[in-house]
Coordinates of C-alpha atoms in Angstrom, one line a residue:
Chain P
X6 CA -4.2 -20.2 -47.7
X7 CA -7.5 -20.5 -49.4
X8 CA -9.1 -21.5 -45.4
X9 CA -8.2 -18.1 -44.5
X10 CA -10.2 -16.2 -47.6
X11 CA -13.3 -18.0 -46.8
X12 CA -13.3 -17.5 -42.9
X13 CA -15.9 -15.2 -41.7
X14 CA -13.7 -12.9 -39.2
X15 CA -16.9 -11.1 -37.9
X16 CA -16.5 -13.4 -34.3
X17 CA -13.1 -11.8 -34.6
X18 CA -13.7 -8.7 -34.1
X19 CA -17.1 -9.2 -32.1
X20 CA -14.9 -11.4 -29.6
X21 CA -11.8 -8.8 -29.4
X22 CA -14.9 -6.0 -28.7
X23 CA -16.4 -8.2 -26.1
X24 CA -13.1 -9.0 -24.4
X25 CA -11.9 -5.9 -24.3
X26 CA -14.7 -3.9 -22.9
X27 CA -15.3 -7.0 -20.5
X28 CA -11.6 -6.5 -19.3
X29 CA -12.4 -2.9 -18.7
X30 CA -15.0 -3.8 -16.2
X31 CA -13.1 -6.6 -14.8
X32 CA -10.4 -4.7 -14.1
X33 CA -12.5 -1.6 -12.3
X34 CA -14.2 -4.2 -9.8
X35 CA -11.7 -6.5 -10.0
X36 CA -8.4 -4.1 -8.4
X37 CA -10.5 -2.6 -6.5
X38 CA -12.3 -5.6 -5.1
X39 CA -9.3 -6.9 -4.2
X40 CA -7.4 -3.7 -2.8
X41 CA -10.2 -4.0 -0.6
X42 CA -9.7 -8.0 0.3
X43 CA -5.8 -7.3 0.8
X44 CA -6.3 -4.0 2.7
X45 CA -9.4 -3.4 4.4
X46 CA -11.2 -5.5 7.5
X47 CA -15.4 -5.9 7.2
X48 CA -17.8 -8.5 8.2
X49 CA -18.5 -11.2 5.4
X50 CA -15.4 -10.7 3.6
X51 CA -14.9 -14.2 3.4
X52 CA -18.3 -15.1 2.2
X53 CA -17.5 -11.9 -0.2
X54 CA -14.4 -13.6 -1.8
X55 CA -15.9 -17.0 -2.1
X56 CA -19.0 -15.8 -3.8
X57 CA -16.0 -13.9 -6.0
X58 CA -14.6 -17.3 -6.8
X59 CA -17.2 -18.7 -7.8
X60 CA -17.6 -19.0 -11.2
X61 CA -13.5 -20.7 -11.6
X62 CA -15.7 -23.5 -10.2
X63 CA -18.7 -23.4 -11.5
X64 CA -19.7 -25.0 -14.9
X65 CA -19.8 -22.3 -17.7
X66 CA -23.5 -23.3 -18.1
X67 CA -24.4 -23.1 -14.8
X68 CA -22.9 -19.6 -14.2
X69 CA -24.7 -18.6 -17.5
X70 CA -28.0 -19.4 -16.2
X71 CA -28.0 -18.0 -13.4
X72 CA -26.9 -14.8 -15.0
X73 CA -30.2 -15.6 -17.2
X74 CA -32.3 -15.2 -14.2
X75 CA -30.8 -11.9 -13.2
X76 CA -30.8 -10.2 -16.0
X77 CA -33.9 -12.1 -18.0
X78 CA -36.7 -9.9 -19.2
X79 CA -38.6 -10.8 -15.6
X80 CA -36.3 -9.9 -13.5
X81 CA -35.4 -5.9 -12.4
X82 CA -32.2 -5.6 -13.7
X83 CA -33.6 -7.2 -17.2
X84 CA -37.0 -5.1 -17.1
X85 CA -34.7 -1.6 -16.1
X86 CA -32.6 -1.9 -19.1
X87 CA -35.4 -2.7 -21.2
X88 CA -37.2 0.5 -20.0
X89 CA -33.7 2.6 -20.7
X90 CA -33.1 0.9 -23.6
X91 CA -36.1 -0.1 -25.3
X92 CA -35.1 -3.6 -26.2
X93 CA -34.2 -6.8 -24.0
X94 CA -30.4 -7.3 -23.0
X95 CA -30.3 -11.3 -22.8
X96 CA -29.2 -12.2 -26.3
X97 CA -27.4 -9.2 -27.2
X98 CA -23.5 -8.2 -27.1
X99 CA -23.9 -6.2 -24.2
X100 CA -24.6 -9.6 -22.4
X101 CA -22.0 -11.0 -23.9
X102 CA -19.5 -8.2 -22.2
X103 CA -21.6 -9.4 -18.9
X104 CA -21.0 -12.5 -19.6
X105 CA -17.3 -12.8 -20.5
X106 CA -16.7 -9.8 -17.6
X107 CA -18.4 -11.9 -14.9
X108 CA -16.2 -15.3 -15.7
X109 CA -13.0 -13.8 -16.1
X110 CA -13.5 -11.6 -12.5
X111 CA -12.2 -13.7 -10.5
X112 CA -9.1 -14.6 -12.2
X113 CA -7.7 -11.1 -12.1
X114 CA -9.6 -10.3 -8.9
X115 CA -7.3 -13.6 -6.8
X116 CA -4.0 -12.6 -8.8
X117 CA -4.1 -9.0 -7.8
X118 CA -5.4 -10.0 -4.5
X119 CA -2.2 -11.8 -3.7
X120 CA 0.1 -8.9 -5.1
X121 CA -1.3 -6.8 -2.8
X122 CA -0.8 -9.0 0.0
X123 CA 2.6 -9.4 -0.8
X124 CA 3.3 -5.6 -0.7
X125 CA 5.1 -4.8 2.3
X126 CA 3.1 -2.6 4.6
X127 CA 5.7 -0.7 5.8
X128 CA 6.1 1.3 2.9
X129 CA 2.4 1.9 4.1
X130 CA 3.1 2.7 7.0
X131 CA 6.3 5.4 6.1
X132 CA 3.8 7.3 3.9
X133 CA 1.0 7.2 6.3
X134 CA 3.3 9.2 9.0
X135 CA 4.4 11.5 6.4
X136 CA 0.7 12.7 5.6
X137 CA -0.4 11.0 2.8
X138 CA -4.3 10.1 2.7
X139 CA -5.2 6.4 2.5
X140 CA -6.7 6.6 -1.0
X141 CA -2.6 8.3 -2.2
X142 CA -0.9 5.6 -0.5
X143 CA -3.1 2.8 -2.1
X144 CA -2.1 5.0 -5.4
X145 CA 1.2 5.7 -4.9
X146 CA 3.1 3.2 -3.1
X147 CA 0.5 -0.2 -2.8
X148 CA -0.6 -0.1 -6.3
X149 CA 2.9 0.6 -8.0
X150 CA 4.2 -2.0 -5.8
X151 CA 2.2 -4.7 -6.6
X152 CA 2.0 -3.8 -10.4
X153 CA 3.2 -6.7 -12.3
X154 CA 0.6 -9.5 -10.2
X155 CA -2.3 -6.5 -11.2
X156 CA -1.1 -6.5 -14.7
X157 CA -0.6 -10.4 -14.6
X158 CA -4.4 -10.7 -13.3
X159 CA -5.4 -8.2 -15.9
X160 CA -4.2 -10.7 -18.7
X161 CA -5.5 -13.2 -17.6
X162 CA -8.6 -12.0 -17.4
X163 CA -8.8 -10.4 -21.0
X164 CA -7.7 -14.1 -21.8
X165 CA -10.2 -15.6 -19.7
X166 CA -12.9 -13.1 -22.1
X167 CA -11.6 -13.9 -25.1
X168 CA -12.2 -17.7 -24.6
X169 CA -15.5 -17.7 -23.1
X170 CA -17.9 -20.1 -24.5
X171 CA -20.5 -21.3 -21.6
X172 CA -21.3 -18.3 -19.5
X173 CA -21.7 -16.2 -22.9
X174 CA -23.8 -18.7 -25.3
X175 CA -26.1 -19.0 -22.5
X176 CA -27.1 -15.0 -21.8
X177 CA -26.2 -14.0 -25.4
X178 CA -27.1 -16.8 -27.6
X179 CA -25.0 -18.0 -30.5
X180 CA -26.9 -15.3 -33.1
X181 CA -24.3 -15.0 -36.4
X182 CA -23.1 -11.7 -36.9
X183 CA -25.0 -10.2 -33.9
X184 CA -23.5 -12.1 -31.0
X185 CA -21.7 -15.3 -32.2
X186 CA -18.0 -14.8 -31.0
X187 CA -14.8 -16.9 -31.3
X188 CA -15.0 -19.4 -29.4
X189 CA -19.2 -20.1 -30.2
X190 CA -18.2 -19.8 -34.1
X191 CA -15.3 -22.4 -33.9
X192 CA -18.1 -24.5 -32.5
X193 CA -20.8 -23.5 -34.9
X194 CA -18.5 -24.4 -37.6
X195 CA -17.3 -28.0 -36.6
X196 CA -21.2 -28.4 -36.6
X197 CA -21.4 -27.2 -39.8
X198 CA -18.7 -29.5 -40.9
X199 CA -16.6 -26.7 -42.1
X200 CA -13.5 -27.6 -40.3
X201 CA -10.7 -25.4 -42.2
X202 CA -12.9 -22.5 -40.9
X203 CA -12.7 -24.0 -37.4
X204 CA -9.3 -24.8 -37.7
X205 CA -8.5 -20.8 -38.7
X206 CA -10.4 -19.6 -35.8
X207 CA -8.9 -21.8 -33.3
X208 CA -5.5 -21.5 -34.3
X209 CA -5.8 -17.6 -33.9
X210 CA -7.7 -18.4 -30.2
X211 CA -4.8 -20.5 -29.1
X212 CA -1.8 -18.0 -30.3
X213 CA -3.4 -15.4 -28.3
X214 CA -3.7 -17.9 -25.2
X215 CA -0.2 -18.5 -25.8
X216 CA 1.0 -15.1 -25.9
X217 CA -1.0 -14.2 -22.7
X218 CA 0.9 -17.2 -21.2
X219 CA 4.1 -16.0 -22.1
X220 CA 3.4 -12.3 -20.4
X221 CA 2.4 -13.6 -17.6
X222 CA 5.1 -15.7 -16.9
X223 CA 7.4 -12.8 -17.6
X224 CA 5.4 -10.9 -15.3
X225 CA 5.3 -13.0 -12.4
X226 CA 9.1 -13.8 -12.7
X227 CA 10.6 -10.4 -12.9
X228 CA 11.0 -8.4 -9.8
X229 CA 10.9 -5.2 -9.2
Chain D
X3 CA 8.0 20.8 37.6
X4 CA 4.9 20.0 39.1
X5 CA 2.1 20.3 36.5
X6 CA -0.7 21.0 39.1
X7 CA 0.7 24.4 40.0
X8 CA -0.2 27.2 37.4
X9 CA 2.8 29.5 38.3
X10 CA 5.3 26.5 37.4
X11 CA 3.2 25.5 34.0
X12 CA 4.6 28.2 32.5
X13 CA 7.6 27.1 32.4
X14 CA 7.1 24.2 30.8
X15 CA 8.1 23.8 27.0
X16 CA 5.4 23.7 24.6
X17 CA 6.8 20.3 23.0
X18 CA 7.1 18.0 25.6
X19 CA 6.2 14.5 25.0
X20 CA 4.2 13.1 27.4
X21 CA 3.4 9.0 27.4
X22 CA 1.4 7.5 30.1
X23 CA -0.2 4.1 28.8
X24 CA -0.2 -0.1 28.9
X25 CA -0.1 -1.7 26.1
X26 CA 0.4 -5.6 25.2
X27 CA 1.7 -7.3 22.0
X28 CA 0.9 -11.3 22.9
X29 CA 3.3 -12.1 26.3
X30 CA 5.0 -8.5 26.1
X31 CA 3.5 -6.1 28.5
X32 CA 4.3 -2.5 28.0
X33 CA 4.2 0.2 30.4
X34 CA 5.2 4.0 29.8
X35 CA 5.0 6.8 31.9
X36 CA 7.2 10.0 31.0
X37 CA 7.7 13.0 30.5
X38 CA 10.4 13.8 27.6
X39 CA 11.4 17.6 27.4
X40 CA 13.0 19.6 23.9
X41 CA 15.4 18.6 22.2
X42 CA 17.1 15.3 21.7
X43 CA 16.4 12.7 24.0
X44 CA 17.6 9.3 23.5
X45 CA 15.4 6.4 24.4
X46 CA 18.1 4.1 25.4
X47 CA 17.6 0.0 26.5
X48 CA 18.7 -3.2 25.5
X49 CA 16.6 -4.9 22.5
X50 CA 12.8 -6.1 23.1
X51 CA 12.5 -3.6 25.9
X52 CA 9.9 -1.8 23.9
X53 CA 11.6 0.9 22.3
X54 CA 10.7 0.7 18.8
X55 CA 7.1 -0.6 20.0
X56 CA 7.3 3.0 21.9
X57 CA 7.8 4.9 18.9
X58 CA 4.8 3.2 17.1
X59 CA 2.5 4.2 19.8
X60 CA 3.7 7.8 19.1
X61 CA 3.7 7.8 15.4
X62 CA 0.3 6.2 15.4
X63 CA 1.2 3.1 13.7
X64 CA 0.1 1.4 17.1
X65 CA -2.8 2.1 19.0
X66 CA -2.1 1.4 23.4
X67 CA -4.9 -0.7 24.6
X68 CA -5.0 2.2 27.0
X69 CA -3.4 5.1 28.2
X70 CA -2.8 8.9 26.8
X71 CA -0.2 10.6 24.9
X72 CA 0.5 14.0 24.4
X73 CA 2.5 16.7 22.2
X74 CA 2.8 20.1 23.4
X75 CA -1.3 20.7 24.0
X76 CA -2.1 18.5 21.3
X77 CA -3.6 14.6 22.3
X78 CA -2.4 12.1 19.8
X79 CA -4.2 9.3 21.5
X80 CA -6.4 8.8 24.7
X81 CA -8.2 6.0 25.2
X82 CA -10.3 7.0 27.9
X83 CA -11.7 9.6 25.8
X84 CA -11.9 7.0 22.7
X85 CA -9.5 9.9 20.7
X86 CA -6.8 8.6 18.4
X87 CA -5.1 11.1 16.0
X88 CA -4.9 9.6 12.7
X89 CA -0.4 9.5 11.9
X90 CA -1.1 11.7 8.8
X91 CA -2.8 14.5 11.4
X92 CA 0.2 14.3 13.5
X93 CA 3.0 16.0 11.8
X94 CA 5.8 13.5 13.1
X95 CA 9.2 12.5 11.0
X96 CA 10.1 8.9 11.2
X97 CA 13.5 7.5 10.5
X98 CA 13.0 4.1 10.8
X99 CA 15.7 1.3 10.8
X100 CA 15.2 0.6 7.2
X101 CA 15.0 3.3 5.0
X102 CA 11.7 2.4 3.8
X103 CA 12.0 4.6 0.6
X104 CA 9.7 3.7 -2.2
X105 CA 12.3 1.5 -4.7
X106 CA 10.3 2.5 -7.7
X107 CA 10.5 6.4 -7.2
X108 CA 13.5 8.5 -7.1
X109 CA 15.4 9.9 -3.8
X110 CA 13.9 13.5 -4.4
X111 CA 10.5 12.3 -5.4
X112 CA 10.7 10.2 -2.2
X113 CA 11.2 13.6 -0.1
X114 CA 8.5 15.3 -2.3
X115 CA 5.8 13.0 -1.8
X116 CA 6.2 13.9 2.3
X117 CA 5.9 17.5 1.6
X118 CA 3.1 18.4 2.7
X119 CA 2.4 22.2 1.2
X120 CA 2.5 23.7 -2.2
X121 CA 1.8 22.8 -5.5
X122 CA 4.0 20.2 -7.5
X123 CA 7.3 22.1 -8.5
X124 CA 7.3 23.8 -5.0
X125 CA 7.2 20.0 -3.6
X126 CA 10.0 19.4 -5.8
X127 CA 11.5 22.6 -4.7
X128 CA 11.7 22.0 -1.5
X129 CA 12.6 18.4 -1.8
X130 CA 15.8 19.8 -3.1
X131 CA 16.4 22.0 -0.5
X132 CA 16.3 19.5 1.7
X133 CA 18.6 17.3 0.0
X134 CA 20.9 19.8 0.4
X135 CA 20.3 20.2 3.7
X136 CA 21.4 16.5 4.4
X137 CA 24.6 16.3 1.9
X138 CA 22.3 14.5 -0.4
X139 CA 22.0 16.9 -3.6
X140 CA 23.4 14.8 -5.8
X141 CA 21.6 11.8 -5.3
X142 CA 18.3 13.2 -6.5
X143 CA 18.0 11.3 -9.3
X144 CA 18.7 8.1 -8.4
X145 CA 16.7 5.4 -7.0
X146 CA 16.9 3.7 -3.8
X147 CA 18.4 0.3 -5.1
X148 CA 21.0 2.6 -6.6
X149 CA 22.2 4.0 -2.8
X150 CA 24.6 3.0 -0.3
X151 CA 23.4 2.7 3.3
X152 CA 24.3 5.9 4.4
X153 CA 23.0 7.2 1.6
X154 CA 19.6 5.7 2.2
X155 CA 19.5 6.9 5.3
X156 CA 20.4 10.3 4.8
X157 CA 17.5 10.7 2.5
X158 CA 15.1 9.1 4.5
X159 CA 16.3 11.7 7.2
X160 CA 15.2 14.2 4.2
X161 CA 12.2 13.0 4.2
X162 CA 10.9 13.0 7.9
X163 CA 12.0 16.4 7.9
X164 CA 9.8 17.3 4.8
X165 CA 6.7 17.3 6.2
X166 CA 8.2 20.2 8.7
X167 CA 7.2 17.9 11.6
X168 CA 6.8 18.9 15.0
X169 CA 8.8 16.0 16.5
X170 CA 11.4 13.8 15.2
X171 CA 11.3 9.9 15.9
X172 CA 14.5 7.9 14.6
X173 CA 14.3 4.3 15.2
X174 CA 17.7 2.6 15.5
X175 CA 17.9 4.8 12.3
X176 CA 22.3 3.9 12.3
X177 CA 22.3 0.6 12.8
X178 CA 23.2 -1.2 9.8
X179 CA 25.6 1.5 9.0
X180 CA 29.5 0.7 9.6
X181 CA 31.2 3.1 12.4
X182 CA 32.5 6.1 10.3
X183 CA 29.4 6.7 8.6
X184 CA 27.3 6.6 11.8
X185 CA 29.6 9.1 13.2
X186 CA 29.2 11.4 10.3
X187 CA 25.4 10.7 10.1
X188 CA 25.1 11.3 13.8
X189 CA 26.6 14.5 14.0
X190 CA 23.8 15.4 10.8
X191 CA 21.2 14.6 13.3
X192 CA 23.2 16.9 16.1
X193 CA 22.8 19.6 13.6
X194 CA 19.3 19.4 12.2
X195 CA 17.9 19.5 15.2
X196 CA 19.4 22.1 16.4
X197 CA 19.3 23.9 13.4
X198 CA 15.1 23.3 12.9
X199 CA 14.7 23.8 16.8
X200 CA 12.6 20.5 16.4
X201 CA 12.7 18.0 19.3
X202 CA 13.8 14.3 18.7
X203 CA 13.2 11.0 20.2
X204 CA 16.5 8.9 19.0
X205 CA 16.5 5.1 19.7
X206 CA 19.6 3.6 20.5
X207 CA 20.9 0.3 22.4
X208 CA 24.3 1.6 21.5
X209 CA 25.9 3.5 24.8
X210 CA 28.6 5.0 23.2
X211 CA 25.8 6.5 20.5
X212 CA 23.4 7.3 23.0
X213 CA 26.3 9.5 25.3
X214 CA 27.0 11.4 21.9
X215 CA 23.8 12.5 21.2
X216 CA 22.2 12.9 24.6
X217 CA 20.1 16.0 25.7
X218 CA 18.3 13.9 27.7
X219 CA 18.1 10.2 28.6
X220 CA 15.0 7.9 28.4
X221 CA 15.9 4.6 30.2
X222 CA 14.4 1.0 28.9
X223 CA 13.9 -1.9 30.6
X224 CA 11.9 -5.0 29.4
X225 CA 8.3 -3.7 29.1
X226 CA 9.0 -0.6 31.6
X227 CA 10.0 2.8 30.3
X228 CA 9.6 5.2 33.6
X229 CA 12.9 6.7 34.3
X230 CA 14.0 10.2 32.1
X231 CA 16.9 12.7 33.1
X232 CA 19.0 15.6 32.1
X233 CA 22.4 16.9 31.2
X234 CA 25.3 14.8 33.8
X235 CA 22.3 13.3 35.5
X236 CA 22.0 11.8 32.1
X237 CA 25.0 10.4 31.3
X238 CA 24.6 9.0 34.9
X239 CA 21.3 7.1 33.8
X240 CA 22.8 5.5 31.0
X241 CA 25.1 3.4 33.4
X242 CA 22.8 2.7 36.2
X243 CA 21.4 -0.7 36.4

């Protein structure tokens, strides 16, 4: 096991970081987003859920520029957290968690869309004659009901974090130790020619896409 | 009873529902206009004669695409004036045909959540009382899947009374339910609304259901719901073409 003594497990533990956090804001914008798709009626919601969907379809690289121009040094976002911040946030973590959050969105934002379509609105409607306020039905009867397709978009999601490559080396760079994660080092090594490394790092990547497989599945088969 | 006259209005019972409205659902045309006194009236009719359709437009589940209905003085819906009372503001109980209890909470946390005053263990509190009140105590724990029929239903019937509403509205609430236990479940309605002094709308296309429970009679027939009456006049309505 001498390829495991020499791997660097920095991206490790960067990527886990990234994916986690990343997860976090997926899943705020993400249940809600789509509580709001499955529940609520408003002009451009269409155009709203396409826009959502976008970046399953669009090339890593492509979603990771345009990212680049929102959040480059020019543009407001860029320039406001420079002025908060003091430094630039392209090529740093916290673009990475961007990054990784923005790709994996729509994954768990379509699979807990469709669980809370498939709730049955009449338990809706039963707690909406017996008092309850919108926002304690949507917390006590839609969002219990439809928990194993939110939790199955949540993994998804994290997975979808953990394994981005595009979207992230474009807004956060491939800078060792400071932002290289996983996926970016299992590349930067097979450049390098130092393929036990690589071989080490992707092993670990696929288990963990493996594992999220298998929950899913679980998930999506059980019933309540 | 004639509303215009401010001698007679005096007379008239603070409850009364009164439903005068159109409403359309694709093809099916609706037209209501009654007046249903206290206690337990029976909206009787054959199926797709608008009955549970009726009942939506009360609990607020529906809006009419116009008309007016009333509870005692309050307005749950006018379309003229462009009010509609939310269904949490209206203080109804709703049995409906399924039990509608939430599978992945218990029977008495299912009564609790419809409680509408006091903090957690009063909820709780009173959701047992409740349970009691409908031959139910012992099926606190328990989930829904874990019920019978009956059992369902008699916990459902918990919790439409647990928001201490200010009418009742069962919805073919019996159906499913094998003849015994719709007796016994029947006579528990006799008794709780008596016993609360709350009025009921019951929906029924059984007769023999409808003559048992009867205080009044509310007649159905496909998209028209116009005809109410009392005591033998309503036995009388149930048979008349």
């Amino acid at each position: 096991m001498e390829a495991f003594a020499e791997v660097d497990w920095f991206p490790l533990w960067l990527s886990l970081r990234v994916a986690t956090l990343a997860t976090v804001v997926t899943t705020v914008v993400g249940v809600a987003g789509a509580y709001a798709l499955a529940r609520t009626h408003f002009p451009g919601r269409g155009l709203v859920e396409a826009l959502a969907s976008l970046p399953i379809v669009l090339p890593p690289t492509v979603l990771g520029y345009y990212l680049l121009v929102l959040i480059g040094r020019d543009s407001p976002i860029g320039q406001a957290w420079e002025a908060l911040t003091g430094s630039p946030l392209v090529f740093t973590w916290q673009a990475a968690v961007l990054a990784a959050a923005v790709a994996s969105l729509p994954f768990c934002l379509r699979t807990a869309r469709a669980a809370f379509t498939a709730v049955d609105t009449r338990y809706e409607e039963a707690a909406r004659v017996a008092g309850l306020p919108e926002w304690r039905i949507a917390v006590t009867v839609t969002l219990p009901l439809a928990a194993r397709g939110v939790i199955a978009g949540i993994t998804l999601a994290f997975a979808r974090a953990l394994g981005d490559f595009g979207t992230t080396v474009m807004v956060a760079g491939n800078v060792p130790g400071r932002t290289q994660t996983m996926p970016i080092a299992v590349f930067d090594r097979v450049q390098a020619f130092d393929y036990a490394s690589a071989g080490v790092l992707a092993g670990v990547l696929a288990a963990v896409a493996i594992v999220v497989l298998l929950v899913v599945r679980r998930l999506e088969r059980s019933t309540l | 009873m004639s509303a215009s006259d401010p001698h007679e209005r005096t007379h008239v019972a603070p409850e009364t529902l009164t439903l005068a409205l159109h409403h359309r659902v694709g093809a099916f045309r609706l037209d209501v206009d009654v007046a249903v006194p206290p206690g337990l009236a029976v909206l009787f009719g054959p199926s797709g004669a608008g009955k549970s359709l009726t009942l939506r437009l009360v609990a607020g589940l529906d809006a009419p695409v116009r008309g007016r209905i009333t509870l005692g003085d309050t307005v749950l819906v006018d379309t003229d004036r462009g009010h509609f009372l939310a269904p949490q503001q209206r203080r109804l109980g709703v049995v409906f045909q399924e039990h509608r209890l939430l599978p992945h909470r218990t029977a008495l946390a299912n009564v609790a959540l419809a409680v509408r005053e006091g903090d957690r263990a009063a909820r709780r509190e009173a959701a047992h009382a409740l349970l009691e009140q409908v031959d139910a105590a012992e099926l606190a724990g328990r989930r829904p899947a874990a019920l019978s029929g009956g059992q369902r239903q008699r916990v459902a019937l918990a919790r439409a009374l647990a928001g201490r509403p200010r009418l009742l509205l069962l919805d073919e609430p019996f159906s499913a339910l094998d003849q015994p236990v719709r007796r016994r479940l029947r006579g528990l309605v006799r008794d709780l609304v008596d016993a609360a002094g709350v009025p009921a709308v019951f929906v029924t296309h059984d007769r023999a259901e409808a003559l048992a429970l009867a205080d009044h009679v509310v007649r159905a027939e496909h998209g028209a719901i116009t005809r109410v009456a009392t005591g033998d006049d309503a036995a009388a309505l149930l048979d008349e073409p």
